[in-house]
XYZ file of C-alpha atoms in Angstrom:
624
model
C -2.979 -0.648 -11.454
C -4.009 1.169 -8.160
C -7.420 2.042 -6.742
C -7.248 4.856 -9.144
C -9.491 3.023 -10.690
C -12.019 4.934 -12.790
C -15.141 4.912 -10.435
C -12.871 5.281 -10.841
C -9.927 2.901 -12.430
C -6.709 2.096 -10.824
C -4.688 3.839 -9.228
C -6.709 4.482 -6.936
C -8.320 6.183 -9.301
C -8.489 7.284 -10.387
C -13.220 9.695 -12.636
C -10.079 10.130 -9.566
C -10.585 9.751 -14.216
C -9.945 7.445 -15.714
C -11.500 7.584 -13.749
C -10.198 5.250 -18.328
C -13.581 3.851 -18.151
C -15.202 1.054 -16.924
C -17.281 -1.187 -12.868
C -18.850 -4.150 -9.336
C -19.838 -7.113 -7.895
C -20.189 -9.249 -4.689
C -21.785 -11.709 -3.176
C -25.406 -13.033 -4.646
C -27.067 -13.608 -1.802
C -27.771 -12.087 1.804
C -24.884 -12.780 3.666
C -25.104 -12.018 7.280
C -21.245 -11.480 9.408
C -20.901 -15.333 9.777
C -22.579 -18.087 7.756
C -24.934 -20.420 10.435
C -24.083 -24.034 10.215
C -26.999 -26.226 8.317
C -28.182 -22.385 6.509
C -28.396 -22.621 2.658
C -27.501 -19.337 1.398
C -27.272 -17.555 -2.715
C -23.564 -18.410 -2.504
C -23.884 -21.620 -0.510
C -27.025 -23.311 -2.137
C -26.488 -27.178 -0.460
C -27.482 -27.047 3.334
C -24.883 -28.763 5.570
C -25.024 -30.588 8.800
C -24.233 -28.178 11.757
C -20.443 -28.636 12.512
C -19.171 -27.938 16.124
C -16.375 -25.931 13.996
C -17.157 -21.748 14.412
C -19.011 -20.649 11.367
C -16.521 -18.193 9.033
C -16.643 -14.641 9.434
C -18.033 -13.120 6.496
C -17.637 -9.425 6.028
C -20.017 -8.724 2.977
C -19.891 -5.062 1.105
C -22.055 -3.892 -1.029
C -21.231 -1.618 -4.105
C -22.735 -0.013 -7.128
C -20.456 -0.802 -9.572
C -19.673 -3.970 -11.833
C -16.484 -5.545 -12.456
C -14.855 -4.777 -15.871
C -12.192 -7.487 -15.153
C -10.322 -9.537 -12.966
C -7.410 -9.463 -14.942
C -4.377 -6.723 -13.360
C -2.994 -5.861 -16.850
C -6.843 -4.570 -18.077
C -8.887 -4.001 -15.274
C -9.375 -0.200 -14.778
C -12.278 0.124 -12.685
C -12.870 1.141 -9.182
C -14.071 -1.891 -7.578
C -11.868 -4.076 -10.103
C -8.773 -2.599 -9.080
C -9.891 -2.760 -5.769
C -10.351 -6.283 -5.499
C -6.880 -6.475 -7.399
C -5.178 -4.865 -4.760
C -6.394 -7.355 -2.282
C -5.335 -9.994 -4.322
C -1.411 -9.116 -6.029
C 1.180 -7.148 -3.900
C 2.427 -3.837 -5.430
C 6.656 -3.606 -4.737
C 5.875 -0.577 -2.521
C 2.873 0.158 -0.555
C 1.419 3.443 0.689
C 1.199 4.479 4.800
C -1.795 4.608 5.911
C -1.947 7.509 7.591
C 0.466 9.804 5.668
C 0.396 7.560 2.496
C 4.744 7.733 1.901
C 6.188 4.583 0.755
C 6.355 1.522 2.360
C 7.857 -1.734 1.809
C 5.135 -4.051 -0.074
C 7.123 -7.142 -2.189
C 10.376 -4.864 -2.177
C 11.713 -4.655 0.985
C 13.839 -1.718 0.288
C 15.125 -0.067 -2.961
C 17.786 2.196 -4.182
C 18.887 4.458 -7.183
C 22.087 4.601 -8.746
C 23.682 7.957 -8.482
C 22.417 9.287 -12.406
C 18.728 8.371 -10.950
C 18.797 5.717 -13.950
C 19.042 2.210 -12.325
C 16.704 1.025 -9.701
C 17.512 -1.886 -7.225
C 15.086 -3.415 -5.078
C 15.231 -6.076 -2.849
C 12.376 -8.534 -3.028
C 10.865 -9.724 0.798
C 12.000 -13.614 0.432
C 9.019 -14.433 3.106
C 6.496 -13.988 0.595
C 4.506 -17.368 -1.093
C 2.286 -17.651 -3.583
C -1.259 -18.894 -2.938
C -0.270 -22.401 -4.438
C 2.475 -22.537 -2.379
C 5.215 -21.619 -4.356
C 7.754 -18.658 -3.627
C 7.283 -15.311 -5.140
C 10.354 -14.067 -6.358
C 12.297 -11.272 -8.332
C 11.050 -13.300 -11.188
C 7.937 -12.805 -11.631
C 8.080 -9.095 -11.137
C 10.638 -8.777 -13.767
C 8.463 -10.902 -16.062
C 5.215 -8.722 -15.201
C 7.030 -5.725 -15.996
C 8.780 -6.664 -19.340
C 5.052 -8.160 -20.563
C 3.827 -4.940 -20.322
C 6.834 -3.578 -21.861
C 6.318 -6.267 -24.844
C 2.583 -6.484 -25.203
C 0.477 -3.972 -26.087
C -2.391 -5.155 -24.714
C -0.630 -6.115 -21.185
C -0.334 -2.509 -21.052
C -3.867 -1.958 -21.258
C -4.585 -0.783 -17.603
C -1.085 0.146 -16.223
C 1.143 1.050 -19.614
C 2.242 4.425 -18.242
C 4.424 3.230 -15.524
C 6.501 1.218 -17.529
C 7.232 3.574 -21.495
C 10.318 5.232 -19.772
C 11.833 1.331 -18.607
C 14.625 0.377 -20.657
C 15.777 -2.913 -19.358
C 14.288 -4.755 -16.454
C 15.947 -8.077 -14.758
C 15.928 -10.210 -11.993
C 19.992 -11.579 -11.191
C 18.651 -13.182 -8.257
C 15.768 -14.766 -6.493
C 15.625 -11.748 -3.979
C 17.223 -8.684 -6.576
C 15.123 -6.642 -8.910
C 17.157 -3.856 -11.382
C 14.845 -1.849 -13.538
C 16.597 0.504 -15.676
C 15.119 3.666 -17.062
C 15.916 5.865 -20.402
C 15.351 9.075 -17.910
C 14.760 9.970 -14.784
C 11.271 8.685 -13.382
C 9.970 10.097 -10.617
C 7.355 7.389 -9.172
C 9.566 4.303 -8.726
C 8.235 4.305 -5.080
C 5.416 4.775 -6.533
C 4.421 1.578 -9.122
C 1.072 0.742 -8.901
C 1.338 -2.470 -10.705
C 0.186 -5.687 -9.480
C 3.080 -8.327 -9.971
C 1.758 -11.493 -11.249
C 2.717 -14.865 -10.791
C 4.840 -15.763 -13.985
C 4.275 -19.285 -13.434
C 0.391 -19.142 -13.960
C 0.575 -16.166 -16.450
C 3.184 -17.332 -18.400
C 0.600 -19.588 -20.544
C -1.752 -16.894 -21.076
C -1.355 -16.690 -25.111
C -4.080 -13.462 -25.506
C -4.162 -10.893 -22.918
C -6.345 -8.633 -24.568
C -9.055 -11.501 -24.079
C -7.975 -13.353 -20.880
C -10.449 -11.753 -18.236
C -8.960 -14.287 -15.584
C -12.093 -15.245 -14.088
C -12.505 -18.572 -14.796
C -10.378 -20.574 -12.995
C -10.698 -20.594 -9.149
C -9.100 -20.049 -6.344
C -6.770 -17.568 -8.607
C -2.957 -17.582 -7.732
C -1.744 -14.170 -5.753
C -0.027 -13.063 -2.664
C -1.880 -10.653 -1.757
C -3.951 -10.987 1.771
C -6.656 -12.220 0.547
C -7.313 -15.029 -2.476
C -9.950 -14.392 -4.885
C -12.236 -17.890 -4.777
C -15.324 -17.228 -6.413
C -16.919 -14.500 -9.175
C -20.469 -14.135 -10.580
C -20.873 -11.389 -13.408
C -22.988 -8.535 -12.189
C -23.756 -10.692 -8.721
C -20.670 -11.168 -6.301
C -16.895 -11.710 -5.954
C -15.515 -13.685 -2.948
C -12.075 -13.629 -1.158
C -11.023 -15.863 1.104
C -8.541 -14.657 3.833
C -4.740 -15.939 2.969
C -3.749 -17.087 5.941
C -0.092 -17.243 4.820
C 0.319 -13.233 3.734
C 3.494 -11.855 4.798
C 2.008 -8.768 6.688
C -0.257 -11.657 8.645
C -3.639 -13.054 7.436
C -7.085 -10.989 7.688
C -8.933 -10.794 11.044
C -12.349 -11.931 8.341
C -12.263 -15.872 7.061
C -14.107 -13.972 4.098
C -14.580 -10.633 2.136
C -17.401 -10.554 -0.369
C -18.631 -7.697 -2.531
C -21.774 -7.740 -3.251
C -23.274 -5.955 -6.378
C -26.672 -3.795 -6.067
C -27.416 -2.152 -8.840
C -30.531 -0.245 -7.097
C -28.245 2.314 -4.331
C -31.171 2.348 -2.086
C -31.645 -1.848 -1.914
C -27.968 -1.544 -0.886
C -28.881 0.529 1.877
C -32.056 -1.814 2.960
C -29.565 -4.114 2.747
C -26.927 -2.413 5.615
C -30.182 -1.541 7.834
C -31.472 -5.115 7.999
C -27.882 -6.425 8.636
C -27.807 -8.691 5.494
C -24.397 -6.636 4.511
C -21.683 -5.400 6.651
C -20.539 -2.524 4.736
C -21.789 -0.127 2.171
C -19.806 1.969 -0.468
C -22.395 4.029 -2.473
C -21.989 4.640 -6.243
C -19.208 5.208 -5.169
C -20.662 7.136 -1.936
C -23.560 7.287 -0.159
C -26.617 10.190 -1.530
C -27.304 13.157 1.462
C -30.382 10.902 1.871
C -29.158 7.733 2.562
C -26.581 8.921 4.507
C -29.028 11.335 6.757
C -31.475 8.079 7.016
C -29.004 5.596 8.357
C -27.482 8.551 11.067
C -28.747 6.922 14.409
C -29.505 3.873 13.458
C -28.786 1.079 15.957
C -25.800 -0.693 15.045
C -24.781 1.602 11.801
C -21.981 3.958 11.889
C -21.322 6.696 8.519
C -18.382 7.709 7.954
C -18.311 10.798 6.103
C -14.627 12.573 5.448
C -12.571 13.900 3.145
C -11.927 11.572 -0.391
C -9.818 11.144 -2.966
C -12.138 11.444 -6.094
C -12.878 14.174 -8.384
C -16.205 14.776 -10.333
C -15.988 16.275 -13.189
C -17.628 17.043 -17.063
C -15.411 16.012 -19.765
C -16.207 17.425 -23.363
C -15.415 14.882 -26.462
C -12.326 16.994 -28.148
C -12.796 14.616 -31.113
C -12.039 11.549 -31.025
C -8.361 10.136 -33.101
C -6.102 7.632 -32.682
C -2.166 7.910 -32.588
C -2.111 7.402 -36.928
C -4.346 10.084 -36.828
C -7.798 8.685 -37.555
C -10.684 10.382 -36.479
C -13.591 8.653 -35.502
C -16.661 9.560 -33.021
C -19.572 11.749 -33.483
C -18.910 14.732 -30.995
C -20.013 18.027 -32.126
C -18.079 20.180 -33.851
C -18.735 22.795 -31.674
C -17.337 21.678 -29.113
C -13.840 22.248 -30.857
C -13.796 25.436 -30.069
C -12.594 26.763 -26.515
C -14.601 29.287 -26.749
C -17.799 27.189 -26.671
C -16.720 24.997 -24.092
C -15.376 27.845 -21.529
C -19.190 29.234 -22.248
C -20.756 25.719 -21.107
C -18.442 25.968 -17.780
C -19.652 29.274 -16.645
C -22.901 28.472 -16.795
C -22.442 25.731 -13.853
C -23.135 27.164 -11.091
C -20.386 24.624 -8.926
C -21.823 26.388 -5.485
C -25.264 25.217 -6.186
C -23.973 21.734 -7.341
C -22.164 21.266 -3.836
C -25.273 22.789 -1.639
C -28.107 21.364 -3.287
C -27.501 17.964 -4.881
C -24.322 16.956 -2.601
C -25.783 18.967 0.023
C -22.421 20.086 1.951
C -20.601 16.795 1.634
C -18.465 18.200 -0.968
C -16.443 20.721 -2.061
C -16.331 23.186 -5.574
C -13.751 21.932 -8.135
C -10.696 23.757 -8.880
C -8.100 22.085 -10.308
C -7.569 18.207 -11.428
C -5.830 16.629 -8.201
C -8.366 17.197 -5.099
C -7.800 19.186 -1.769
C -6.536 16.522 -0.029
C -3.624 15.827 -1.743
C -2.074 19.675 -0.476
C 1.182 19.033 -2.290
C 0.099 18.877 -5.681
C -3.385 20.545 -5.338
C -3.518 24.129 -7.536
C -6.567 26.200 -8.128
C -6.906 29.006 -11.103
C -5.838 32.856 -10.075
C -9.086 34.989 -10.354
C -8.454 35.985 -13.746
C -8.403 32.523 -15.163
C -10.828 31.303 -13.017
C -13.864 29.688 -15.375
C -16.402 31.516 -12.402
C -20.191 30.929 -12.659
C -21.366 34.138 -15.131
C -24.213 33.241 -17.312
C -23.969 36.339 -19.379
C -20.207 35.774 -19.822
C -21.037 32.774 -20.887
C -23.666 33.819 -23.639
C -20.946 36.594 -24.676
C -18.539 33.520 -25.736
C -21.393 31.821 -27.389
C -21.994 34.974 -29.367
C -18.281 35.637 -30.072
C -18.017 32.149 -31.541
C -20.565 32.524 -34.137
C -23.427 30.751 -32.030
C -25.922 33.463 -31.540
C -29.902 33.066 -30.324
C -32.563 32.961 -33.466
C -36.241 33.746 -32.403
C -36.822 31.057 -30.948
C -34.156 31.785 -28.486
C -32.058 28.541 -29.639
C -28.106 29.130 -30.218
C -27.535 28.336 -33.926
C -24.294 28.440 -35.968
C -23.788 29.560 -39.521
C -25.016 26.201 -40.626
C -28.904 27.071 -38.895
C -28.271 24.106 -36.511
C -29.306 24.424 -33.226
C -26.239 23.508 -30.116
C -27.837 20.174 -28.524
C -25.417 17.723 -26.575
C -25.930 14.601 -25.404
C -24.462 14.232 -22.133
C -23.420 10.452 -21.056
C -24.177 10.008 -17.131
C -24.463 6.633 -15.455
C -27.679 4.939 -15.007
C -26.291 4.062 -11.173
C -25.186 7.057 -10.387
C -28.328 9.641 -8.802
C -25.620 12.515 -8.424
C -24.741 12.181 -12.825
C -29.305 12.196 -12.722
C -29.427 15.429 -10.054
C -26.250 17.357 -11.743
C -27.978 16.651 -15.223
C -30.944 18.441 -14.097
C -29.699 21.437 -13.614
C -27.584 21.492 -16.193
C -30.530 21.570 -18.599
C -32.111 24.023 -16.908
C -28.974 26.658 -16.658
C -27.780 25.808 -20.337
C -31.332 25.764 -22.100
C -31.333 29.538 -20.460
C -28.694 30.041 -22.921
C -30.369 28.443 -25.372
C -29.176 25.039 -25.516
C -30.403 21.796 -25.629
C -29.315 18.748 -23.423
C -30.378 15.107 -23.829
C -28.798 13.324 -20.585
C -28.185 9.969 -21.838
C -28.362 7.698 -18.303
C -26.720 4.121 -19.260
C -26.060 0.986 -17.714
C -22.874 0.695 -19.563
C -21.054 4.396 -20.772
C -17.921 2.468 -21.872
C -19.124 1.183 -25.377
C -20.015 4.562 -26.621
C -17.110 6.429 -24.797
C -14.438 4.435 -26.347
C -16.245 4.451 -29.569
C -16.131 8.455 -29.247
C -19.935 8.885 -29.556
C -20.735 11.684 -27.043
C -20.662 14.542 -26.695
C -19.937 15.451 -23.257
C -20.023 13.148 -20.162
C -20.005 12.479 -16.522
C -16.197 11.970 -15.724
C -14.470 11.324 -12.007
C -11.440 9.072 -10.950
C -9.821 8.215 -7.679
C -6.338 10.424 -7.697
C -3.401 8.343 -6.012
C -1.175 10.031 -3.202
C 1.234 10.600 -6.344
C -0.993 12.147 -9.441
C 1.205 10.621 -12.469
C -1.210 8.243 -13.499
C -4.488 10.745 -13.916
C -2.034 13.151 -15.573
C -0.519 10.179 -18.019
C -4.562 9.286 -19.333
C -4.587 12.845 -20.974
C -1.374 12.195 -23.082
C -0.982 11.878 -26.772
C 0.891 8.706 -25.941
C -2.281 7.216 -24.096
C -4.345 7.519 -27.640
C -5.858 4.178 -29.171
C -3.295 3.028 -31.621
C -6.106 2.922 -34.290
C -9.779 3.172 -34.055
C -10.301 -0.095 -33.590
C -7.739 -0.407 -30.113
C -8.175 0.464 -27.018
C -5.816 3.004 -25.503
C -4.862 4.138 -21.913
C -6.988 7.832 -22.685
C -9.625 9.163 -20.486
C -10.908 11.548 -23.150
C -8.923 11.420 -26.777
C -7.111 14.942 -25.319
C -3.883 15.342 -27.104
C -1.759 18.636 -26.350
C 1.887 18.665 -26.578
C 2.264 21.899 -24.447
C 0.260 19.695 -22.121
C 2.802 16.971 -22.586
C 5.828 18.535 -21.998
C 4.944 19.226 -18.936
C 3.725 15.854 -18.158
C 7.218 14.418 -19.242
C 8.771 17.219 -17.154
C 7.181 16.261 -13.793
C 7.815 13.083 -14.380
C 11.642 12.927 -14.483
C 11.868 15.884 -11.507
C 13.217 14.091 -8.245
C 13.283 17.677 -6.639
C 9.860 17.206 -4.849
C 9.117 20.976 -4.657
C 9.718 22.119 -8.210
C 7.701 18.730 -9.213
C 4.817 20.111 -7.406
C 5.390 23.002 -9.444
C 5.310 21.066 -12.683
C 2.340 18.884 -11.652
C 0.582 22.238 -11.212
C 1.654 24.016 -14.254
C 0.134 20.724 -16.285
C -2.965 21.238 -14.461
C -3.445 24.427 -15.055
C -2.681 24.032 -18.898
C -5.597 20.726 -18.811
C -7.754 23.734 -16.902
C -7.497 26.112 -19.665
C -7.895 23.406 -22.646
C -11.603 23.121 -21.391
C -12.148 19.493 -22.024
C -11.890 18.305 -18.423
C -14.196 21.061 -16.188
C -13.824 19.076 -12.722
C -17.122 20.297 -10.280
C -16.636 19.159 -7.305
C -14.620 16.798 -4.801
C -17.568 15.051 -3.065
C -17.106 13.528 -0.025
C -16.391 9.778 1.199
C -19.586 9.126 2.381
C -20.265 5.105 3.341
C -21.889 2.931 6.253
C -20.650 -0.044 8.444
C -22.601 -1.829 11.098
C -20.653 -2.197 14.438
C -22.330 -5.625 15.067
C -20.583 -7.303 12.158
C -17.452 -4.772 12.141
C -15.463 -3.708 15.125
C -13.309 -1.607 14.324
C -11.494 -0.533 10.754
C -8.809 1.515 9.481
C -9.381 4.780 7.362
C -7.208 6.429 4.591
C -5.834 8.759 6.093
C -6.149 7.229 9.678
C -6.872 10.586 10.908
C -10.011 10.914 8.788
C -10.527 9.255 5.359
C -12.224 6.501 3.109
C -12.760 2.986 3.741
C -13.809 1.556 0.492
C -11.173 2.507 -2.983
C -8.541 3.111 -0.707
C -4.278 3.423 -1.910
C -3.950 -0.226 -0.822
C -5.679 -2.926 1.337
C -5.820 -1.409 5.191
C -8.969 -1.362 5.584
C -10.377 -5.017 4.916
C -7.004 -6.521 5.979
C -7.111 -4.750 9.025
C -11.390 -4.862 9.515
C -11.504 -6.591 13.158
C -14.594 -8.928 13.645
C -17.355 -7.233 16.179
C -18.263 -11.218 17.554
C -15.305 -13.336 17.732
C -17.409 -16.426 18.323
C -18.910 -15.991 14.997
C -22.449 -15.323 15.414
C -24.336 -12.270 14.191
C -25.205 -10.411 16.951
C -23.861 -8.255 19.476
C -20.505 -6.483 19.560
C -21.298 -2.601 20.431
C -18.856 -0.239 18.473
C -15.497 0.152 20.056
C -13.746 0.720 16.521
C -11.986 3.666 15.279
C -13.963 6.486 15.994
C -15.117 8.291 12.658
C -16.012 12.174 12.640
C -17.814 13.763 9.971
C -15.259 16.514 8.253
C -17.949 19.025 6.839
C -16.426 21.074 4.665
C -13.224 19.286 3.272
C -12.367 18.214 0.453
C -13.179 14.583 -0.954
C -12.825 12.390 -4.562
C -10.737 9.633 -5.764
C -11.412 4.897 -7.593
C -11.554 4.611 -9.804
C -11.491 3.640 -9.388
C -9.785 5.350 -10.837
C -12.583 3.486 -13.726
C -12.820 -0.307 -19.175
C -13.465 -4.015 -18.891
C -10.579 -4.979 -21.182
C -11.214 -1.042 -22.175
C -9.571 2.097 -20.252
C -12.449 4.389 -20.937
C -14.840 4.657 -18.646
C -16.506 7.561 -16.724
C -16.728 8.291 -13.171
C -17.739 5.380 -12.061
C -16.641 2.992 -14.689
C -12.833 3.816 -13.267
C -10.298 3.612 -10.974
């Protein structure tokens, strides 16, 4: 599992979808940089004597989004995964400033010469949290659960169909070997588990792993303390391989109100904030020259997009949901696309920090990014658009409402989340521009989109996830193979899509070690998900977020040259975050940190984080 996370799930992300679905959290109370000696604070209730010790240093960020788990094998949401990543090394990490592979557990690693058998060497100066060694072990045994448990392959499944055998000979060797070739074995973004702790866990469909505390990882920092829908805190692990965290403590902080979470950053009671999962225009204009606050506002790694319910079914072939028929045929759903007017949608509700969609995997990702030639292009054209409506059997009766044979009117109900004011603006103006057609929109805003997405009862809805530096794991969410097994189960899909043009291709890419002609694949599947109409992707909006320089000196981005700092492909940027105060207290430290410009213009998207508590499906921000 990555920063998909939907916003949103894992891998990075990703909406960047799935974004799979699901949410954040942090600490319950105002928590300033360092915690005063004798204060009694939300997470600190008993006051204490003052200590001649230095207080911690308590880097607090606040986000819009819930957690959906703490467990690796379900969690599929943005901030989830993100907090994950913190907390469980990944075999290979990505650079932060070109994001190619880097050793993480694995030291090193090396194919045989049919591409078929995988060695890796496991870093033998890594420990546990409880002391004990991590070892080939336990990443053998994390793989082959999710090879052996359906519901360990809840969040990360994908990476691991294709594994045939996977053992550990030694204490420092790893050998996973494959049916076919498999193109992202630099590229796992699973979190390896202690096999020692998890080993007892009898029901992983159930076990949220949030109950015990501190909770065993290696990552570089150790996840202490969680309140639902409040906070999650991390100490710093002052025994991590790569070294320990410049911050005693990392909390996130959940607000579900955006705008408290911005009162919150101006009065200094948080150091960081991420947005839901960025910052509005508004906020973000509001907080420009403000004493001790620094936006950074650059190119992302999510995707925003409208998904359309292509009926819902399960691999035996169950259908279940209650999306409209309509919507069933392409013709109808191409018509609902060109009446978005994407330039308007960038200008006026992301006002410039954005840029149109094209194709699934954003801008910044050059490699695999494709856009539609201009006679597939799905351009704004209202009276197109009523043309396909009227070739599909949906024409205007007097009272100017599209009807089909059956005298029904078209309205869709169109799930957006309740935290999310871009889902609120877009929604707007979608029922202006499709009522002009003659169709009616109820935007459904809710707290949680999950229930009723898995269930299959929507018709269209808010979709985005955070898209890792390699795209396998948004492209594996829209396979037949990531389908519910039944009705009842949850599956790996983003949306219930099922093509198998769509997966050929996805196969294809995957077993192409020939990095160009991959490209070439990725695109070719992207362009096939284009034309199926279910996933229309808007725009690439912008990482827009806030830090003070009192609390934080300086902070790496992703990419270093100008990226994100919150949902990032790994941990840089709070393992790296340098305190502004080194004595501890609150105040002072001007801003001598990385110096962030604002990229107008470029491309942006991604966690989903990138979005499922126990459930892939989320929506935009529910992922991952």
């Amino acid at each position: 599992m990555s920063t998909q996370d939907r916003y949103g799930r894992r891998r990075s992300l990703p909406r960047s979808p799935r974004s799979r679905a699901a949410r954040l959290v942090a600490a319950a109370g105002a928590l300033a940089v360092t915690l005063t000696a004798g204060l009694a604070t939300p997470l600190d209730p008993a006051p204490r004597r003052a200590q001649a010790a230095p207080a911690d240093k308590v880097l607090t960020v606040a986000v819009a989004q819930s957690v959906d788990s703490l467990s690796p094998f379900l969690a599929v949401r943005l901030v989830s995964t993100s907090i994950l990543r913190l907390t469980y090394e990944y075999l290979t990490d990505y650079d932060p400033a070109d994001a190619h592979p880097v050793p993480g557990l694995a030291t090193s690693w090396a194919p045989s010469a049919d591409k078929l058998t995988w060695t890796y060497t496991i870093r033998s100066d890594a420990k546990w949290s409880d002391g004990q060694r991590v070892t080939a072990q336990d990443a053998a045994w994390t793989f082959n659960k999710m090879m052996t448990d359906e519901a360990a392959a809840t969040a990360n499944g994908s990476f691991v169909t294709n594994f045939r055998e996977v053992t550990a000979p030694s204490p420092t060797k790893l050998v996973i070997e494959l049916k076919k070739p498999q193109a992202t074995m630099t590229a796992l973004d699973v979190p390896i588990v202690p096999r020692h702790i998890w080993e007892k866990v009898t029901d992983f469909s159930k076990f949220t792993n949030d109950k015990t505390f501190p909770v065993v990882g290696d990552g570089p920092f150790v996840l202490s303390d969680y309140r639902p829908d409040s906070y999650v805190r991390l100490k710093a692990n002052k025994t991590f391989w790569r070294g320990a965290p410049k911050f005693d403590e990392l909390v996130f902080k959940y607000y579900k109100d955006q705008d408290a979470a911005v009162a919150a950053l101006r009065k200094g009671e948080v150091s960081f904030v991420a947005g839901s999962p960025s910052l509005t225009p508004a906020q973000a204009a509001s907080l420009k020259g403000e004493k001790n606050v620094r936006v950074n506002d650059a190119p992302g790694r999510r995707f925003y997009a409208l998904a359309t319910n292509p009926g819902a079914r399960a691999k035996n072939g169950e259908k279940f949901g209650d999306g409209d028929p309509s919507l069933l045929d392409q013709r109808v759903r191409n018509a609902l696309f060109m009446a978005v007017d994407r330039k308007a949608i960038v200008d006026k509700v992301f006002q410039g920090h954005a840029v149109e969609g094209q194709g699934y995997v954003p801008p910044r990702f050059a490699g695999y990014f494709w856009k539609p030639s201009a006679s597939q292009e799905l351009a704004y054209d209202p009276a197109k658009a009523a043309q396909l409506l009227d070739q599909a059997g949906y024409k205007k009766n007097s009272d100017g409402k599209r009807v089909g044979k059956d005298g029904k009117p078209l309205n869709y109900r169109v799930l957006c989340h309740a935290t999310d004011p871009n889902d609120k603006a877009v929604g707007q103006y979608l029922k202006e521009w499709w009522g002009e057609l003659g169709i009616g929109m109820r935007l459904d805003c809710l707290d949680n989109v999950t229930d009723p997405w898995l269930a299959g009862k929507y018709d269209l809805a808010f979709d985005g996830w955070s898209v890792n530096p390699d795209p396998d794991f948004v492209l594996s969410i829209h396979t037949c193979a990531a389908l519910p097994a039944a009705p009842k189960d949850t599956g790996a899909t983003d949306n219930f899509i099922c093509d198998k043009t769509y997966d050929d291709l996805y196969a294809r890419q995957l077993a192409e070690y020939d990095s160009a002609k991959r490209a070439t694949l990725v695109k070719q599947a992207e362009s096939r998900l284009y034309d199926l109409g279910y996933m229309n992707v808007m725009a690439y909006p912008n990482a827009v977020e806030a830090y003070r320089t009192d609390q934080i000196k300086s902070i790496t981005t992703m990419p270093k040259a100008a990226g994100n700092i919150y949902g990032q492909d790994g941990y840089w940027s709070w393992w790296s975050a340098v305190p502004a105060d080194d004595s501890g207290s609150s105040g002072g430290g001007g801003s001598t940190g990385i110096v962030i410009g604002v990229v107008a213009g470029v491309v942006v998207l991604a966690g989903a984080g990138l979005l499922l508590a126990s459930r892939r499906r989320a929506t935009a921000d529910d992922r991952e």
